[in-house]
PDB file of C-alpha atoms in Angstrom:
ATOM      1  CA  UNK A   7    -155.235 -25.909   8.020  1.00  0.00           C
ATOM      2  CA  UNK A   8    -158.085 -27.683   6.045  1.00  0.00           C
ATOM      3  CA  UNK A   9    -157.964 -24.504   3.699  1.00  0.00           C
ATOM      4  CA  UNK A  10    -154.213 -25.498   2.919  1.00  0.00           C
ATOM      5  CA  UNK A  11    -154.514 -29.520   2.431  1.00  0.00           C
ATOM      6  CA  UNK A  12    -157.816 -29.003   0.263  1.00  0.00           C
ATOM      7  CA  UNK A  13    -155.844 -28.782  -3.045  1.00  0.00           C
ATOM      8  CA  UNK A  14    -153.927 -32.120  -2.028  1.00  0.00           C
ATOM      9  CA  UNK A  15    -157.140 -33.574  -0.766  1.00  0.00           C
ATOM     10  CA  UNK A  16    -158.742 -33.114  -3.735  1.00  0.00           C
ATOM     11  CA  UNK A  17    -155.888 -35.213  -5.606  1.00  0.00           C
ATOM     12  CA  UNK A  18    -156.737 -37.751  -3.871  1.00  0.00           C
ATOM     13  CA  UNK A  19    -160.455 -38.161  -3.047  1.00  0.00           C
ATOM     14  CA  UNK A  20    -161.193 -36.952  -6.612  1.00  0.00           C
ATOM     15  CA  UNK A  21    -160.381 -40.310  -8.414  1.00  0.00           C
ATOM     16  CA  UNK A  22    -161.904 -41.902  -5.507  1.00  0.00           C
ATOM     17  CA  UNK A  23    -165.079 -40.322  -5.401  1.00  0.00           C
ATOM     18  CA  UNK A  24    -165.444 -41.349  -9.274  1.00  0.00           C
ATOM     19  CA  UNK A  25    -164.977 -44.970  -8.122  1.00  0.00           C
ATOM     20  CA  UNK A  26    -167.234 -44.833  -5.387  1.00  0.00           C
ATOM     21  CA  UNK A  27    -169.935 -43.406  -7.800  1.00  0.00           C
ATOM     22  CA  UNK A  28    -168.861 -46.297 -10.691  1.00  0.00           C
ATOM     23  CA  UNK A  29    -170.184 -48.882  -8.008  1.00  0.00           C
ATOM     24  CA  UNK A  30    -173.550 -47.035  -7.671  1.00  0.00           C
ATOM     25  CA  UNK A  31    -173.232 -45.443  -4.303  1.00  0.00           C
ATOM     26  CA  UNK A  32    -174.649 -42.301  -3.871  1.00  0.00           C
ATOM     27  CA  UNK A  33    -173.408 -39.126  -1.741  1.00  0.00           C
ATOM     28  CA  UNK A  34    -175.715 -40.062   0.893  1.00  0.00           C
ATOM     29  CA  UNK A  35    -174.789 -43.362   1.328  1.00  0.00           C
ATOM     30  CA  UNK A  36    -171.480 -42.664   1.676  1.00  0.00           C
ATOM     31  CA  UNK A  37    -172.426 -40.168   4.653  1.00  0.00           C
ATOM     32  CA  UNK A  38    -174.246 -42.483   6.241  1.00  0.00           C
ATOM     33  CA  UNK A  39    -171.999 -45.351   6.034  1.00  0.00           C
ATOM     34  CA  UNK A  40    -169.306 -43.305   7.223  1.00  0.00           C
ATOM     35  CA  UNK A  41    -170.844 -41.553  10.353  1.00  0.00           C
ATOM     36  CA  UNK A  42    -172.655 -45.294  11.639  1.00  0.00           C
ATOM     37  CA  UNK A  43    -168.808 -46.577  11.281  1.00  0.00           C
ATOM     38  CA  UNK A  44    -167.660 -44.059  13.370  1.00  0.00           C
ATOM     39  CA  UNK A  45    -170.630 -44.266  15.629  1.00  0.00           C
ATOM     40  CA  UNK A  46    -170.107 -48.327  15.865  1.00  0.00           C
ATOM     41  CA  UNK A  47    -166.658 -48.377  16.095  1.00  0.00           C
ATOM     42  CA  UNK A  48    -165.800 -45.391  18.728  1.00  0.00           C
ATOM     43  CA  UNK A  49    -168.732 -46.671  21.154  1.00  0.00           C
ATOM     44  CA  UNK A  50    -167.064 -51.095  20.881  1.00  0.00           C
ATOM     45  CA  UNK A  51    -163.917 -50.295  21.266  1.00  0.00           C
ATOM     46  CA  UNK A  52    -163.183 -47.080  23.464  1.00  0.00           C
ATOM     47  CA  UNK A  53    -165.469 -48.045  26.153  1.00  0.00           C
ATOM     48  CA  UNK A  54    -163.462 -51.258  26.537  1.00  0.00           C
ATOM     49  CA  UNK A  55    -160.212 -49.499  26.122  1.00  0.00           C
ATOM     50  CA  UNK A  56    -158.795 -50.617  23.643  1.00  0.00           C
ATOM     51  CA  UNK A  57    -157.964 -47.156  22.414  1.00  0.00           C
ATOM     52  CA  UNK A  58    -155.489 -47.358  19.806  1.00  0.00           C
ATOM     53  CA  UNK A  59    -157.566 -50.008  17.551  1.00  0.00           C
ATOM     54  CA  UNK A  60    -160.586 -48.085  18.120  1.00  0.00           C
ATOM     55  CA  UNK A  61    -158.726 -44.687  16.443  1.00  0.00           C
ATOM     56  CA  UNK A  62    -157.655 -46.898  13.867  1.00  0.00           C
ATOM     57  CA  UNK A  63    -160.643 -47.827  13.051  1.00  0.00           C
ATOM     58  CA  UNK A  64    -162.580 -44.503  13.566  1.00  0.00           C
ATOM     59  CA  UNK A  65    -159.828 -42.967  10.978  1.00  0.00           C
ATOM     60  CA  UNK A  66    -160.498 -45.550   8.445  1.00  0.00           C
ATOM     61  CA  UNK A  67    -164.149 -44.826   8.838  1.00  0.00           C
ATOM     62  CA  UNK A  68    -163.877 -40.801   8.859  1.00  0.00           C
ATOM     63  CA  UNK A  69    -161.767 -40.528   5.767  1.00  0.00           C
ATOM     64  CA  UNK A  70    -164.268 -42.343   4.196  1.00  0.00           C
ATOM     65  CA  UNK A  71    -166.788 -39.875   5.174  1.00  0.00           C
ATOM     66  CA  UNK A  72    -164.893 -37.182   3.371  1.00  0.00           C
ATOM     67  CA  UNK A  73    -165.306 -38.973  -0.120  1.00  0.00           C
ATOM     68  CA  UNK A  74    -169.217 -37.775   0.080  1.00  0.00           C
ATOM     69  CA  UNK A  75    -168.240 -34.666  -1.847  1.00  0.00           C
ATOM     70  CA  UNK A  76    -166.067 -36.469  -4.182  1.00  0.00           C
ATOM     71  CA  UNK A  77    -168.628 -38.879  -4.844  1.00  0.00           C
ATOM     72  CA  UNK A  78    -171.307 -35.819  -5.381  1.00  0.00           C
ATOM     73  CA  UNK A  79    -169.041 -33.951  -8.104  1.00  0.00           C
ATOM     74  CA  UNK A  80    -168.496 -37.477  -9.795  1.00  0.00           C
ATOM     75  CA  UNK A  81    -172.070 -37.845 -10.042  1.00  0.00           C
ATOM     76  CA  UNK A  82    -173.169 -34.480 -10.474  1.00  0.00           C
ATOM     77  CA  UNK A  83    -175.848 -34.474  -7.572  1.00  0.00           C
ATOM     78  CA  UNK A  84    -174.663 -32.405  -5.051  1.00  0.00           C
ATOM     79  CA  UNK A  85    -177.984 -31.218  -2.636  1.00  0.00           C
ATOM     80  CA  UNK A  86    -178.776 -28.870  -0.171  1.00  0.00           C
ATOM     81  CA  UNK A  87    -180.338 -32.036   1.705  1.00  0.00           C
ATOM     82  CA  UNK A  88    -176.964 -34.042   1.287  1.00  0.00           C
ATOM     83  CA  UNK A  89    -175.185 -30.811   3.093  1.00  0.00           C
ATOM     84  CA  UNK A  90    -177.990 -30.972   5.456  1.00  0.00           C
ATOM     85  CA  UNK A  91    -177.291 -34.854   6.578  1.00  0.00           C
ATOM     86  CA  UNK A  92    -173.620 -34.193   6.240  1.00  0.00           C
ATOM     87  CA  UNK A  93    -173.432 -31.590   8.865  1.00  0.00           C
ATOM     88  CA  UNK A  94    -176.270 -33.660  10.531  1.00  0.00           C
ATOM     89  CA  UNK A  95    -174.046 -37.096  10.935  1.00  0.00           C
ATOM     90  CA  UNK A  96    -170.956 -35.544  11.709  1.00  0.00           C
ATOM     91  CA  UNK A  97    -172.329 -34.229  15.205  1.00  0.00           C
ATOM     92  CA  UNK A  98    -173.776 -37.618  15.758  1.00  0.00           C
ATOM     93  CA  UNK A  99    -170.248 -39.261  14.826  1.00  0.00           C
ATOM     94  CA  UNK A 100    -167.895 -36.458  16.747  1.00  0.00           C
ATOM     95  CA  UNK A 101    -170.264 -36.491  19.862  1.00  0.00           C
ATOM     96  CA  UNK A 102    -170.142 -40.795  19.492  1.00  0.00           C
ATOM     97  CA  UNK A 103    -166.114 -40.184  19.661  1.00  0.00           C
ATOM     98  CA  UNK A 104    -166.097 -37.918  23.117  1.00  0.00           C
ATOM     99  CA  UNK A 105    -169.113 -40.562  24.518  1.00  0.00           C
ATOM    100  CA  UNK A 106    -166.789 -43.323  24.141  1.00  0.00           C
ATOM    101  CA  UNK A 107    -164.081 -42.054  25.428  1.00  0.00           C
ATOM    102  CA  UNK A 108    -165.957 -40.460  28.555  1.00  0.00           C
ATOM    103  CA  UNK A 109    -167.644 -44.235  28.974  1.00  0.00           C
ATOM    104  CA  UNK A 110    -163.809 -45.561  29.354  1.00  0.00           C
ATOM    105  CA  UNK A 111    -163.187 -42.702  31.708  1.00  0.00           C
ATOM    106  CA  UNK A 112    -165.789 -43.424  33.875  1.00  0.00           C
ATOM    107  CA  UNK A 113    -165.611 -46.833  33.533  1.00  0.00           C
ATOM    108  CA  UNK A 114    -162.506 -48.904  33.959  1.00  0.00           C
ATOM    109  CA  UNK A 115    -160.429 -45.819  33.028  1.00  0.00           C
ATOM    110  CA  UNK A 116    -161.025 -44.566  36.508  1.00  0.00           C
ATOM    111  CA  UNK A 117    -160.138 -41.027  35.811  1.00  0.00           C
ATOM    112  CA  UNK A 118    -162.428 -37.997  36.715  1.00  0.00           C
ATOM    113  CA  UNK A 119    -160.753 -35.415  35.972  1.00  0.00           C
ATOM    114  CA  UNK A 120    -160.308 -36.973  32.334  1.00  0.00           C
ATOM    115  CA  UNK A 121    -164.104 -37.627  32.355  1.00  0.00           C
ATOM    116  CA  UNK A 122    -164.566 -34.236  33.168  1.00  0.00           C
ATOM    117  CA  UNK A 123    -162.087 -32.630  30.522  1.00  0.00           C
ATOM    118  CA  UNK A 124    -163.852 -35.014  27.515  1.00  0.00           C
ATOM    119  CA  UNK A 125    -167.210 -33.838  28.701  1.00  0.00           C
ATOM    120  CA  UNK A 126    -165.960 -30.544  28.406  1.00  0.00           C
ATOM    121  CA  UNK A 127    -164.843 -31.062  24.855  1.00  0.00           C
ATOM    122  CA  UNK A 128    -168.076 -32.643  23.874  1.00  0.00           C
ATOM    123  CA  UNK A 129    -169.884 -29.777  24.941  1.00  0.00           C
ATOM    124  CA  UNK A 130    -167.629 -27.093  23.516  1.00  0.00           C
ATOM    125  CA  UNK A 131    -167.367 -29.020  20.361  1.00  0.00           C
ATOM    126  CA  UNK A 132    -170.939 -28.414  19.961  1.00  0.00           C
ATOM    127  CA  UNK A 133    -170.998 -24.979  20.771  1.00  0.00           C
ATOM    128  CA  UNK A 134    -168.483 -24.370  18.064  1.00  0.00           C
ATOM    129  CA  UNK A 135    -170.825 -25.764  15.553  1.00  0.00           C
ATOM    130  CA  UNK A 136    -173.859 -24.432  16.819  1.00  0.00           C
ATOM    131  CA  UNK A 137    -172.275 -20.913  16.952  1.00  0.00           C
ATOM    132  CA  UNK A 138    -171.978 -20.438  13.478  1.00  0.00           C
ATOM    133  CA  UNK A 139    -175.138 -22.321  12.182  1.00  0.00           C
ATOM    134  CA  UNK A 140    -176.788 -19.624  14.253  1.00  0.00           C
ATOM    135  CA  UNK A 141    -174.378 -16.459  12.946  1.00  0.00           C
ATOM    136  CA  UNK A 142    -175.439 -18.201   9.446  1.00  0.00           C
ATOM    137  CA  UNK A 143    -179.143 -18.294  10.065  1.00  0.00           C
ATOM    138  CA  UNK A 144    -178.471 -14.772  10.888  1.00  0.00           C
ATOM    139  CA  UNK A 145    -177.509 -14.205   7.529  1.00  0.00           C
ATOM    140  CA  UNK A 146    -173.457 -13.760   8.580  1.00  0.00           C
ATOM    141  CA  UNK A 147    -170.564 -15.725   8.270  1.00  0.00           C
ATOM    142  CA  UNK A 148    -168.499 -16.985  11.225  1.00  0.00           C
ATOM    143  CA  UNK A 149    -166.279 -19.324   9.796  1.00  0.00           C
ATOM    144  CA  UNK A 150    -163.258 -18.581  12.148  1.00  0.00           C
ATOM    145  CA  UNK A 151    -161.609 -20.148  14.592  1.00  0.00           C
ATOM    146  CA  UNK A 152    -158.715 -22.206  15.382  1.00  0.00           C
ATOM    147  CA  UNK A 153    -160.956 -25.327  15.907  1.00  0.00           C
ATOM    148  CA  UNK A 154    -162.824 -26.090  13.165  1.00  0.00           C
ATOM    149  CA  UNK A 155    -163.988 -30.389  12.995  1.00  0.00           C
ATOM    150  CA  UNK A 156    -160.988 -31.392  10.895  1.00  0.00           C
ATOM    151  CA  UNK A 157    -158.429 -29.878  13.288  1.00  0.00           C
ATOM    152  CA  UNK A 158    -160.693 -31.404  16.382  1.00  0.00           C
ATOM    153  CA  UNK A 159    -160.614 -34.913  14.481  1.00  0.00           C
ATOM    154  CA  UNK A 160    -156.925 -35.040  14.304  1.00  0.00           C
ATOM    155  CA  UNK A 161    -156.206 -33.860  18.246  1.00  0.00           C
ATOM    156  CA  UNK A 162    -158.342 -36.462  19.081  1.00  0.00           C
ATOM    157  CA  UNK A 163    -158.127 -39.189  17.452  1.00  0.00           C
ATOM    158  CA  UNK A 164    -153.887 -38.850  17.241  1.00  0.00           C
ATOM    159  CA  UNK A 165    -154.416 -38.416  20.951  1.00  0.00           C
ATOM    160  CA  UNK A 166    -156.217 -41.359  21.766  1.00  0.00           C
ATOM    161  CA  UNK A 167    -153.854 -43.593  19.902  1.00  0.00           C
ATOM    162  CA  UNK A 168    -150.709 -41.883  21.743  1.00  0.00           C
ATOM    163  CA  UNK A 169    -152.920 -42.973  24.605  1.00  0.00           C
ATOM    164  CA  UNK A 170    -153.606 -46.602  23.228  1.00  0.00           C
ATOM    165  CA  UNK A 171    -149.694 -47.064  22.681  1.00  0.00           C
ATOM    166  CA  UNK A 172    -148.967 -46.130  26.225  1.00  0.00           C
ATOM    167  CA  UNK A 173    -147.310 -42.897  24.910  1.00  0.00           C
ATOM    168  CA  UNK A 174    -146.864 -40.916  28.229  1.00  0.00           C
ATOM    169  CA  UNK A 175    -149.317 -37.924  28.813  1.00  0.00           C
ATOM    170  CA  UNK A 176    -150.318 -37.878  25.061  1.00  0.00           C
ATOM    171  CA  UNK A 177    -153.779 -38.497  26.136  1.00  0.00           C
ATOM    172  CA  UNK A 178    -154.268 -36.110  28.966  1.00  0.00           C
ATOM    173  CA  UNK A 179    -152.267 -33.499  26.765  1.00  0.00           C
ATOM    174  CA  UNK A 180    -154.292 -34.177  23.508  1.00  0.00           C
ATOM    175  CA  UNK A 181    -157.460 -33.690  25.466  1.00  0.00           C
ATOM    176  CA  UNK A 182    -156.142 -30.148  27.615  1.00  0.00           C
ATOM    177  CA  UNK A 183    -155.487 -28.955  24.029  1.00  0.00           C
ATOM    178  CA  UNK A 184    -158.752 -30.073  22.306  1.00  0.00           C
ATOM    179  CA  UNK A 185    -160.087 -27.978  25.304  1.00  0.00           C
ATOM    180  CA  UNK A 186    -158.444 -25.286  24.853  1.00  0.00           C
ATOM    181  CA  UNK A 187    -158.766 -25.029  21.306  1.00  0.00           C
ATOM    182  CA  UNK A 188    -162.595 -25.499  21.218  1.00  0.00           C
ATOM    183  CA  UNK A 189    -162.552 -22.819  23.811  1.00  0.00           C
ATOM    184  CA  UNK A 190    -160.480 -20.183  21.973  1.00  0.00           C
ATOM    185  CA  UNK A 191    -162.653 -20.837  18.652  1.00  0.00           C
ATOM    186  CA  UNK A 192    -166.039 -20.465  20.724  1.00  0.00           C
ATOM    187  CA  UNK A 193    -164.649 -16.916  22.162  1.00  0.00           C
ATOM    188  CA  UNK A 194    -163.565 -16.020  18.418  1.00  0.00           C
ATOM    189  CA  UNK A 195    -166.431 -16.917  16.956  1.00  0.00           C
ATOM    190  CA  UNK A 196    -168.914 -14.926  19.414  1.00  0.00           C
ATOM    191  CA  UNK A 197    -166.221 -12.170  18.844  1.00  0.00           C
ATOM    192  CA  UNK A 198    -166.225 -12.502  15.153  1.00  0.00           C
ATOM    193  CA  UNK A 199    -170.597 -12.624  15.184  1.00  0.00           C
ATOM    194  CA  UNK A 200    -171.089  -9.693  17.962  1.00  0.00           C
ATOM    195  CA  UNK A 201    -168.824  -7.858  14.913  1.00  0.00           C
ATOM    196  CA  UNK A 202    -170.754  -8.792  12.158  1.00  0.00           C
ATOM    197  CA  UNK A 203    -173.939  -8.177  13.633  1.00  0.00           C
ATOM    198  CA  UNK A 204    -172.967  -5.071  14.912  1.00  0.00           C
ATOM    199  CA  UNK A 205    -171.912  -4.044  11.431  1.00  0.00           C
ATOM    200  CA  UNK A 206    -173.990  -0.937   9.945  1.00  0.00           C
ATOM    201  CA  UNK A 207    -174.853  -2.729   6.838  1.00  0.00           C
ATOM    202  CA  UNK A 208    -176.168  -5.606   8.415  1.00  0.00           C
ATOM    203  CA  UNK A 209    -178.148  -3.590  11.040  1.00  0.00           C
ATOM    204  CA  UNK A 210    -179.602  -1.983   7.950  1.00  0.00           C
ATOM    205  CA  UNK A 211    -180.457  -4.753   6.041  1.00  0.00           C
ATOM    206  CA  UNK A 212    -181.972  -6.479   9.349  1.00  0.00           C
ATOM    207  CA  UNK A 213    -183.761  -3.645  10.307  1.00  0.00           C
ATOM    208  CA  UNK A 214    -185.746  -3.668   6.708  1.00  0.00           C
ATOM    209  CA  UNK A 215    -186.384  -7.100   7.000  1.00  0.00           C
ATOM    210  CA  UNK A 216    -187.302  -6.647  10.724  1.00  0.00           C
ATOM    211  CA  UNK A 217    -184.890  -9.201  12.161  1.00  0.00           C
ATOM    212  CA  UNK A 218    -182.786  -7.251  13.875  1.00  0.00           C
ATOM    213  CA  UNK A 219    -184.638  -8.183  17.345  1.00  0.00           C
ATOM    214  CA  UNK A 220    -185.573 -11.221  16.649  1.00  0.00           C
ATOM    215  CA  UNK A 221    -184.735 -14.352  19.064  1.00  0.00           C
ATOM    216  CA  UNK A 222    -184.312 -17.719  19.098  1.00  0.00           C
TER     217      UNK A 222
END
């Protein structure tokens, strides 16, 4: 999906990214910025659940955290570092989204089996990224799935809001799909690495090198 949008994304964060960078921020401190409002916002307002507000506000706060890149073209300073803290802040803010949600549940929410479902996204959310930083560091790509962040975002966070508004079973549903989703793009991605891995080239090229047992 993100592969799709990107061209109209770019429209639109392009001019302003060149704003941002006008006013003297920096790629980094739009990062930053973005992932402590998420981080602020999803852990004040879920936990007391007042869910709808809270995705409001976590949106606002997330599409600002896509302008980093914007802002990085505009001023020319695009770093391995800034990709680094990027991919860095973004577990800290999706992981700060699921915590707040599973503090509600928990909480006053007084719903296990909720609690337990959320917790199970968190979790599989991770494994999702962690999977292909470690095909990567491997020297392969995995970038597959059905799951990546920007389609987890939206679930969610539409999800939660459904849920805010008192939309019937959009927040249970929203969170059986997450699951599910995360789930299938875990089992394609270990598919999709077991492949690559297995690949003659790659068992060449490792076995030069002499990576081809190493562990981790």
């Amino acid at each position: 999906m993100l592969r799709i949008l990107r061209p109209m994304v770019s429209r639109v964060t392009t001019p302003l990214g060149r704003s941002l960078a006008r006013l003297g921020l920096t790629p980094n401190i739009v990062t930053i910025v973005g992932a402590l409002g998420v981080v602020v916002s999803a852990l004040f307002f879920y936990p007391q659940g007042q869910l709808y507000a809270g995705s409001v506000v976590v949106t606002v706060f997330v599409l600002f955290d896509m302008l980093d890149g914007a802002v990085a073209r505009a001023r020319d300073s695009a770093s391995a570092f800034g990709a680094f803290l990027d991919s860095s802040l973004d577990r800290v803010a999706d992981a700060a989204i699921l915590s707040g949600l599973l503090w509600w549940f928990i909480g006053e929410g007084d719903d296990p089996l909720l609690a337990g479902l959320t917790l199970f996204c968190l979790v599989s959310g991770f494994m999702v990224s962690y999977i292909k930083a470690r095909a990567e560091g491997l020297g392969v790509n995995c970038d597959v799935g059905v799951a990546e962040r920007t389609e987890r975002l939206v679930v969610i966070l539409v999800a939660v809001g459904l849920g805010g508004l008192d939309v019937p079973y959009a927040l249970a549903g929203g969170l059986w799909l997450l699951a599910a989703m995360s789930l299938l793009t875990v089992l394609q991605r270990l598919v999709e690495t077991r492949a690559r891995l297995n690949d003659p080239d790659y068992v060449e090229g490792a076995a030069g090198t002499g990576e081809a047992n190493g562990g981790a």
